[in-house]
Structures are given as structure tokens and as C-alpha cells.
XYZ file of C-alpha atoms in Angstrom:
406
model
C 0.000 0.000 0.000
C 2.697 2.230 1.244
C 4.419 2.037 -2.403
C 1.038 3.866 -3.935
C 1.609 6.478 -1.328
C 5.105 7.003 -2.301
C 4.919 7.068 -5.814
C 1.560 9.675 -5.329
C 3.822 11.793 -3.505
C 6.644 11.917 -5.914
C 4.703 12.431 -8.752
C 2.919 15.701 -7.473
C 5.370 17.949 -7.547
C 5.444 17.438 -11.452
C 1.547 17.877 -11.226
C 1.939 21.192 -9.799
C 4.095 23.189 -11.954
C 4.398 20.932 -15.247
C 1.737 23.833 -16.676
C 2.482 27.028 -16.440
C -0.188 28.673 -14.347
C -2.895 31.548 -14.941
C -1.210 35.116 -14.192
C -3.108 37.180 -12.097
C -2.576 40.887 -12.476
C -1.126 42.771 -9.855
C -2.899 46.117 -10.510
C -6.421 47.485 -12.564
C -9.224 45.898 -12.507
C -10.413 42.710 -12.600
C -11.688 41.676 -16.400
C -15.222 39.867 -15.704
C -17.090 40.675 -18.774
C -20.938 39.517 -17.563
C -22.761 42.057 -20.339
C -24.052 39.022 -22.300
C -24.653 36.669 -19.920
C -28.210 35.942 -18.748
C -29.136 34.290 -15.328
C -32.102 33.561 -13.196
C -32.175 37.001 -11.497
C -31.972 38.507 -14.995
C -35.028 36.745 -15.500
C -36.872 37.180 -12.876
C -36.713 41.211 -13.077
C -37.476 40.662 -16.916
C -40.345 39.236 -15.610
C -41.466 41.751 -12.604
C -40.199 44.269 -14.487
C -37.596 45.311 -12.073
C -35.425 47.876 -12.158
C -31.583 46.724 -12.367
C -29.592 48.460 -9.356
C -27.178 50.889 -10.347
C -23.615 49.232 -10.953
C -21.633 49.266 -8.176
C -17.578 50.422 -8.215
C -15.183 47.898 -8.381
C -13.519 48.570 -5.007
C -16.986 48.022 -2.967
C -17.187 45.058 -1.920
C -20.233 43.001 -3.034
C -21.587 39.645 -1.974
C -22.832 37.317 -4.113
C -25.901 34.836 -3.196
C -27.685 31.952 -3.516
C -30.765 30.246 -2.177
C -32.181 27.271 -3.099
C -35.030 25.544 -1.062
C -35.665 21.629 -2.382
C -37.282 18.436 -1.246
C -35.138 15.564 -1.912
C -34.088 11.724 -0.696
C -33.280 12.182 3.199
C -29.454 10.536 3.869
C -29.503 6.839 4.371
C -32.795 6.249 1.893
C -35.172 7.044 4.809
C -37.967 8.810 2.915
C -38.023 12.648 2.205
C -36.456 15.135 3.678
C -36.452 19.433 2.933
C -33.032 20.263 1.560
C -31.723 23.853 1.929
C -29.200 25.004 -0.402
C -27.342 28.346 0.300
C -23.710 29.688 -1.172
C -22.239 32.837 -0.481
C -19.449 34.784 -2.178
C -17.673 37.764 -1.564
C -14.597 39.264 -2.330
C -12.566 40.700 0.725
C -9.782 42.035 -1.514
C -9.304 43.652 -4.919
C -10.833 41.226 -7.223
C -7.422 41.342 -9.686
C -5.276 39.820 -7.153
C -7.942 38.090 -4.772
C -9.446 34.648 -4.923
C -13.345 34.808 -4.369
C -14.221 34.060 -0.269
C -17.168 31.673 -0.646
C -19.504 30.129 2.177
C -21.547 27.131 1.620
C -24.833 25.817 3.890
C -26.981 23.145 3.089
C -28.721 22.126 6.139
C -31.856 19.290 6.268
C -34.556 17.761 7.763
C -36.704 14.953 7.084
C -39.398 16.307 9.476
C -39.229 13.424 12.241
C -35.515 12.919 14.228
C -33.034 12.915 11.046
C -31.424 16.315 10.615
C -27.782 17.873 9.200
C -26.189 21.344 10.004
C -22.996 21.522 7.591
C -21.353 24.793 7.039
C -17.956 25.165 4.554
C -16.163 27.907 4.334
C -12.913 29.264 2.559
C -11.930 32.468 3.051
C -8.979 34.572 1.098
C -7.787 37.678 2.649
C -6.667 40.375 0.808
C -4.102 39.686 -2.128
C -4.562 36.137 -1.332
C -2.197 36.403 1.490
C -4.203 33.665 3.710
C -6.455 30.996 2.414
C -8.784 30.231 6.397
C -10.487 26.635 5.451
C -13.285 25.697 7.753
C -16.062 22.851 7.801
C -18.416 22.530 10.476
C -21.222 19.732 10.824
C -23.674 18.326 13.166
C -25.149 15.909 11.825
C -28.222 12.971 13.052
C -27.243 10.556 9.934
C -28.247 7.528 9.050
C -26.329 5.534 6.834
C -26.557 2.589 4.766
C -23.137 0.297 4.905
C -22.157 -2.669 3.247
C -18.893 -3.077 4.985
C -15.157 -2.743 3.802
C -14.199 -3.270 0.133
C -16.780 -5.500 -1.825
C -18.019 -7.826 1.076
C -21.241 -7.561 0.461
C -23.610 -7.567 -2.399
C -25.612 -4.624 -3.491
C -28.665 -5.505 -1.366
C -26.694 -7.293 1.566
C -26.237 -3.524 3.428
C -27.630 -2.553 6.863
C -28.602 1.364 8.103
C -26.449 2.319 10.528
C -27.677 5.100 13.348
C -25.300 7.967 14.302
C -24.971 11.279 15.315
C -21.713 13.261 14.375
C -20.062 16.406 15.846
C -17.285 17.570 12.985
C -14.948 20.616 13.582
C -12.563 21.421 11.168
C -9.862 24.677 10.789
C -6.806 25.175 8.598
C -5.401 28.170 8.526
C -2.472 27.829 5.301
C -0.212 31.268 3.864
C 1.177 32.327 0.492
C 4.688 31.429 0.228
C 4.753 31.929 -3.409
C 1.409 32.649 -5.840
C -0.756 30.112 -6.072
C 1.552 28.386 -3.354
C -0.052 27.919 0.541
C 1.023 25.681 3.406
C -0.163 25.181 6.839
C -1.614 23.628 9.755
C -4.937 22.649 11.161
C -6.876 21.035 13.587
C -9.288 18.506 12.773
C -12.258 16.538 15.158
C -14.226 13.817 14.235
C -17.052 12.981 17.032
C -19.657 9.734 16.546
C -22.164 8.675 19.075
C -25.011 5.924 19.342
C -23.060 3.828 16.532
C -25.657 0.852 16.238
C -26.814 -0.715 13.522
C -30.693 -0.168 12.724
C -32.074 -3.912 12.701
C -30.676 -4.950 16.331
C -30.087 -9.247 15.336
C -27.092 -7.638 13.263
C -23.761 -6.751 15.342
C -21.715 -4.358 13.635
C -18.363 -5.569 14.716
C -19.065 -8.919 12.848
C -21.027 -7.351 10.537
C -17.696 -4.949 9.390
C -15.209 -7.348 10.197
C -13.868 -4.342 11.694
C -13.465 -3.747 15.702
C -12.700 0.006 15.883
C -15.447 2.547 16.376
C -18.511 -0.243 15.271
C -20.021 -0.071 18.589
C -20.856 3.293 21.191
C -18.662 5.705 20.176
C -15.496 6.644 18.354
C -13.478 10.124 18.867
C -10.930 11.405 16.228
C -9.279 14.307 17.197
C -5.469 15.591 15.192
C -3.448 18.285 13.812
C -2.538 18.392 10.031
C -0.509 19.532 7.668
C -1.664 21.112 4.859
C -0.179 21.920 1.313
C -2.128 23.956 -1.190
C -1.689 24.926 -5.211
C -4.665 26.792 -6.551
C -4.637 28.294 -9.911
C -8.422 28.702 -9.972
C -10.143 32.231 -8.796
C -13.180 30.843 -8.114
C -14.325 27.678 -6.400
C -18.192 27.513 -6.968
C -17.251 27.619 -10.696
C -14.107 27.341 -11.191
C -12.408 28.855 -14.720
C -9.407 27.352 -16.377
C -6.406 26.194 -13.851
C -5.962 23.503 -11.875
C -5.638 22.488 -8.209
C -3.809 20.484 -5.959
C -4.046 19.812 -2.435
C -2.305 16.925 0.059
C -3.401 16.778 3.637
C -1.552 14.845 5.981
C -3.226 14.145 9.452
C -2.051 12.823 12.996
C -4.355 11.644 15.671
C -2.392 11.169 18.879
C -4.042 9.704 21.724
C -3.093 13.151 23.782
C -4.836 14.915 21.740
C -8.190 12.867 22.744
C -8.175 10.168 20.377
C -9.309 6.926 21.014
C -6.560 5.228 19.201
C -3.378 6.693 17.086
C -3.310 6.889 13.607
C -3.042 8.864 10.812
C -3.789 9.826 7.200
C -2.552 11.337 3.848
C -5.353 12.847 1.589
C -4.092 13.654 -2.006
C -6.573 15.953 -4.326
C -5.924 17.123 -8.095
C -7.931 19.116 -10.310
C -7.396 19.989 -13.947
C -9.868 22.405 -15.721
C -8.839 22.349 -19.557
C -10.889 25.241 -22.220
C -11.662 23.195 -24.844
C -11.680 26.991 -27.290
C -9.478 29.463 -25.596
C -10.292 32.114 -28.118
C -13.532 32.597 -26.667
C -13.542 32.827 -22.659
C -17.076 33.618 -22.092
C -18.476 30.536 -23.763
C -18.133 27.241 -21.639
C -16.457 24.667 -23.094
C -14.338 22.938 -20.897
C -13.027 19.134 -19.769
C -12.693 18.956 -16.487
C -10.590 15.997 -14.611
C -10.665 14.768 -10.705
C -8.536 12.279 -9.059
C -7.509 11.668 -5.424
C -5.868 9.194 -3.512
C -6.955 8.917 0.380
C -5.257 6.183 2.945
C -5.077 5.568 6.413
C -1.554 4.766 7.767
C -2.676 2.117 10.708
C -4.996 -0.318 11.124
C -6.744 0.813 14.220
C -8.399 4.018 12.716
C -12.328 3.944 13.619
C -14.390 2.707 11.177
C -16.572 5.932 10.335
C -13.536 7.590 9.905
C -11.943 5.150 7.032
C -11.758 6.587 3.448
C -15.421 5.961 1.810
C -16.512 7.276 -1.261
C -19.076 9.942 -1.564
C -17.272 11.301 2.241
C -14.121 13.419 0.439
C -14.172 17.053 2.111
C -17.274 17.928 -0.230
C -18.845 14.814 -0.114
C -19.211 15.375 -4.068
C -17.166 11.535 -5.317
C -18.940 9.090 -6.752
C -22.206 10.720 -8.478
C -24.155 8.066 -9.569
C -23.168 5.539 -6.078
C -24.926 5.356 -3.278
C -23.019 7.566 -0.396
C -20.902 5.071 1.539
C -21.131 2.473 -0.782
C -17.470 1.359 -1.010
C -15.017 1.651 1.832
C -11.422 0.523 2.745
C -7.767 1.471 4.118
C -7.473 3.080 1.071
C -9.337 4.741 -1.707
C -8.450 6.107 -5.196
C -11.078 7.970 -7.423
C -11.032 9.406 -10.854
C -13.502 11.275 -12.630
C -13.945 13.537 -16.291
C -16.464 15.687 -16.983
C -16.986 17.692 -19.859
C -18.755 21.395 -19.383
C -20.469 23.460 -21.935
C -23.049 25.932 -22.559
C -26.269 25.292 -24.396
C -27.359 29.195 -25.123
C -24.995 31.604 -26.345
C -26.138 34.499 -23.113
C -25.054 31.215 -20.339
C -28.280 30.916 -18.850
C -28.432 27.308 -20.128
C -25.329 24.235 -20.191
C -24.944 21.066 -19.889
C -22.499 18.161 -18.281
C -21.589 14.850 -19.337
C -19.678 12.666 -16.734
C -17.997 9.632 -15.939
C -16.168 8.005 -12.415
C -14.783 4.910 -11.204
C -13.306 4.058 -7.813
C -10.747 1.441 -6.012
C -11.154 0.677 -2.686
C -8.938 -1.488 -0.443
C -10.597 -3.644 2.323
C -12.108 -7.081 0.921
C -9.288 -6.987 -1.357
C -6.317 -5.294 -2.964
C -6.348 -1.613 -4.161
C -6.783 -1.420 -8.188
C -7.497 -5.111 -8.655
C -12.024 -4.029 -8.499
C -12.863 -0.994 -9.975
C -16.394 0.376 -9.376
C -17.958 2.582 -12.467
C -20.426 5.358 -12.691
C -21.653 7.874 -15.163
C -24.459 10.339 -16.293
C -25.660 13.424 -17.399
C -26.750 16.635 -16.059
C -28.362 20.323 -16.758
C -26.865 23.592 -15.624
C -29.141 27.190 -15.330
C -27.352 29.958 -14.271
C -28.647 31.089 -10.881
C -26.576 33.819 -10.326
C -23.961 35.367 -13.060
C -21.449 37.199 -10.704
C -20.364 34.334 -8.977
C -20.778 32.302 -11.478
C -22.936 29.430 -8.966
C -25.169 27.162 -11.580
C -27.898 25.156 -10.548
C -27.291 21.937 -11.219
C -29.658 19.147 -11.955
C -27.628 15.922 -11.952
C -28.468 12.199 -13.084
C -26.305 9.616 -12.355
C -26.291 5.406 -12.795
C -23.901 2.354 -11.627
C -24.392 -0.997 -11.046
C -27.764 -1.480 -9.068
C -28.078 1.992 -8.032
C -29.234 5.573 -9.738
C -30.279 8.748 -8.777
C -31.330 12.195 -9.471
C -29.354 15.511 -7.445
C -30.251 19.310 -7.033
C -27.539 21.616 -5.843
C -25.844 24.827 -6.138
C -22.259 24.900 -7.983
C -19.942 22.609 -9.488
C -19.160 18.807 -8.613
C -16.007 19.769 -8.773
């Protein structure tokens, strides 16, 4: 396992600066040319026959949002729930040499005792000098498992009661442009860990004896390392990204048990026709590489797919449908527009995933695909609703949200 690690490792520094990256000017304004593009607001004071608000200066700052109230599939299958989306962006710097702040909340409730509370937020202070990463759950979730690797068939998985306190903070600084490093602090908090039918144990069940049974507390520092081309995350524009996290639970620290982890993210965005910027046409790819480094890490806390930072892997899976030691995920998407003003696009996709467990990393591999439709919501910050279909093996689904995948 270690040898996937090492080679991952070695190979990203070519990642990061084999392509020479966007330049972002140091003075003047920033070039956002949105004269021609149409989005929802657009057409709803079309419609109302609203008067547009007088353009603001480029030095005020100006927050850009998004609200989008939806009933969808509560987590875990268990019947409806209301779904809140809500993103948030604001520039706290001159928009030439600052990365867009942006705030994500997407809170539910399936009107009975299942409920979530996630908040996401990464903030760039002025000139990009700090990039402050936080995410912030509380979650009642039921979950469906089917144990680690490919134990168990599609329809041999059990729901699995939890509730889960998450508090995460990074805190990384320039050291070159489009260069950050630095340190965090990371909890992970389950309770009431049982398995829904009560003649199924979930120790036996798993296979697995760490955190299948009460409780299981996570609690570490990491070490982060950051290389962000993009200059805006809810839609991001040509560039690419890179990020490796490595994490350290000492028992000192709170943790049940030591262990630790190495989380390894990269992004490509690639404009399928330069010459013209404002039209989307773009392939986008996604691959990372998550492991624990131990064998005593609890099992809620093992690499799963569907649970990366943004719990946006494996469209077209059921959420926790594959989990190991280790986990390695690719996907492609290709972006473009349907109508000339932006209001209308469309995305075609495709992901597979390895997952260590039942058996060895990259001898299964688990595919998905599907289509989607993207309306512009709101043309400043560039957020798209998206309206997502996605198919595997036994499994597909339909998803509403605000922004990119990826």
C-alpha cells in the first residue's frame, strides 16, 4: 500500500508546476465581462419588471448569493427530507489579485428525528495572502453500509444510526502565488453507533473492531499543502488544483486510538476553445488518492466514497457504498453551454473508484456515469444550478444543488 503512497507523492510535484499557471494581475481591474450573460435574477426582473440596481464600483465590496429551497431523498434512503441550499461569495480584496471568499450551507430535515447542520467555508484575505479553510457539521445521519471493500452484495447492506459532531480549521499562507502551506486542527465525534435492525452486530457485521459499537473520537493536527490556480471555487475557470493533507491523531490529543492519514486531491480544468472565454467549453478531470496509515483508525472515519471534504465523489453511487484502508477515485467531466447568453449548459460525466478492504487496491474498480443540466442562478459568482443524473451498477439517482461537482 505504502508504495502507492510514495509514488503519489513523488509524482505531485510534477503535477503542480508541469503547466504554467494563470497570471493574475497585480494592478487594474479585474476583467469579468458579464454584459451578455443571462441568469435567473436577470429573468426574474425581466419578468417583474424590475429595475436593475445601479452598478456598483469595483472597489466596494459586493456579496454574491444563492438560495435554493428543495425536497429531496433524506441521507440513508429514509424517505423525504427538505433540503436547503445556500452559497455565499464575496470578495474581501481587490478582485485582480484576490481569490473569491465563498460560504456554503446546506442544512436538512426529514421532518421526524433525522437532521444535518454543515457549514464550509474558505476564506482569502486580501491579495490572497491567507487561504482560512473551515467545515463545520452536526449531523443525526443515518447511513446505509455494506462493509469494507466489496463484502457484500448490493442488497446485503444494513442502516447504521449515528450522530456526528465535525470541527474542522486550517489556517495555510502564500509562500509563493498560487503556493499555501499550513496547519490545522481537525475533530471527528460519533455517538449511538448501532446498527438499525438490532439481530445484526456491527463488529461482525464490518469485520472491523474500531469505532462499530458506542462511540469513536478522532481528534489531530494536520498539515496542509495547497496549489490553486483557480479564482473561483463555486465555478471554477481554467487552472488547476492540488491539495495533500496529511493528518495525525495522537491519543493526547483525545483520540481513542493513534493513527493517521494522507489525503491527495488534483484538479485539472482544460478550455476546450481558448479564443472565446465567455463561452463554456471545458473538460474537467478529478482524481484523489486517500489512505489511512494504521490499522486501528475507527471505522466511520476510514476513506469511503461519496465522504471526500465535499462529499461530491462518486455521483451516480450510493453515499458510503465502497469503503477501505485506502481509496483512489477518478472522474472527467466535460462542461459546456447550451445558449450563447449562459443561462443554459450542460455536463456529461464519468467516475470509477478502487477501494482497499475485501481486497487489494486497483485489482475491483467500481464505475459510474451520467448526465446533467446547468441554469445559471446567479452570473457574478458564477454558482449554476445543477440538476444531476447519475447510474452504476444497481443503483441511480437524481441531485439538485448549487455549484460545481467539482
Amino acid at each position: 500500500m505504502r508504495q502507492y503512497l510514495l509514488l503519489l507523492i513523488c509524482l505531485l510535484p510534477f503535477t503542480l508546476f508541469a503547466q504554467a499557471p494563470i497570471p493574475i494581475p497585480k494592478s487594474g481591474p479585474a476583467v469579468k465581462d458579464t454584459a451578455n450573460k443571462t441568469d435567473l435574477i436577470d429573468v426574474a426582473k425581466g419578468v417583474f419588471r424590475i429595475a436593475p440596481n445601479k452598478m456598483r464600483s469595483q472597489g466596494q465590496k459586493k456579496i454574491y448569493f444563492s438560495i435554493l429551497p428543495v425536497s429531496g431523498a433524506a441521507p440513508g434512503g429514509n424517505g423525504r427530507a427538505l433540503v436547503t441550499s445556500t452559497t455565499a461569495g464575496i470578495y474581501l480584496g481587490p478582485a485582480s489579485t484576490t481569490n473569491l471568499s465563498s460560504a456554503s450551507f446546506a442544512p436538512y430535515w426529514n421532518f421526524h428525528s433525522r437532521f444535518g447542520l454543515p457549514l464550509r467555508t474558505s476564506v482569502w484575505l486580501p491579495d490572497n495572502t491567507w487561504n482560512i479553510q473551515g467545515d463545520i457539521r452536526f449531523l443525526v445521519y443515518p447511513q446505509y453500509t455494506w462493509g469494507l471493500g466489496s463484502s457484500h452484495g448490493t442488497d446485503e447492506k444494513t442502516l447504521v444510526n449515528y450522530r456526528y459532531i465535525r470541527f474542522y480549521q486550517s489556517a495555510l499562507k502564500k509562500i509563493t502565488p498560487y503556493f499555501f502551506a499550513g496547519l490545522g486542527y481537525n475533530l471527528d465525534y460519533h455517538s449511538g453507533i448501532k446498527s438499525d435492525d438490532p439481530n445484526i452486530n456491527l463488529t461482525q457485521y464490518t469485520g472491523y473492531k474500531y469505532g462499530t459499537n458506542g462511540s469513536s473520537v478522532s481528534s489531530g493536527i494536520s498539515m496542509n499543502v495547497l496549489y490553486d490556480t483557480r479564482n473561483n471555487s463555486i465555478n471554477p475557470l481554467p487552472g488547476a488544483y492540488a491539495s495533500l493533507v496529511y493528518r495525525e491523531n495522537p491519543g493526547f490529543l483525545g483520540s481513542d486510538n493513534s493513527w493517521h492519514s494522507v489525503y491527495i486531491d488534483l484538479r485539472k480544468y482544460i478550455p476546450l476553445n481558448p479564443s472565446k472565454p465567455n463561452q463554456q467549453n471545458t473538460f474537467a478531470v478529478w482524481t484523489y488518492y486517500w489512505t489511512v496509515l494504521g490499522s486501528n483508525a475507527p471505522y466511520l472515519d476510514l476513506p469511503s466514497i461519496g465522504w471526500d471534504p465535499y462529499n461530491r465523489s462518486g455521483r451516480g453511487m450510493d453515499q458510503n457504498r465502497y469503503r477501505g484502508g485506502s481509496l483512489f477515485y477518478l472522474e472527467g467531466e466535460y462542461r459546456r453551454d447550451i445558449t450563447p447568453n449562459g443561462l443554459l449548459g450542460f455536463v456529461v460525466f464519468a467516475n470509477a473508484n478502487t477501494v482497499s478492504g475485501s481486497g487489494t487496491l486497483f485489482t475491483s474498480w467500481h464505475p459510474a456515469a451520467g448526465t446533467g443540466l446547468r441554469i445559471k442562478f446567479n452570473k457574478g459568482s458564477g454558482t449554476n444550478i445543477g440538476i444531476d443524473y447519475g447510474f452504476s451498477k444497481g443503483y441511480n439517482s437524481i441531485t439538485l444543488g448549487l455549484g460545481e461537482a467539482f
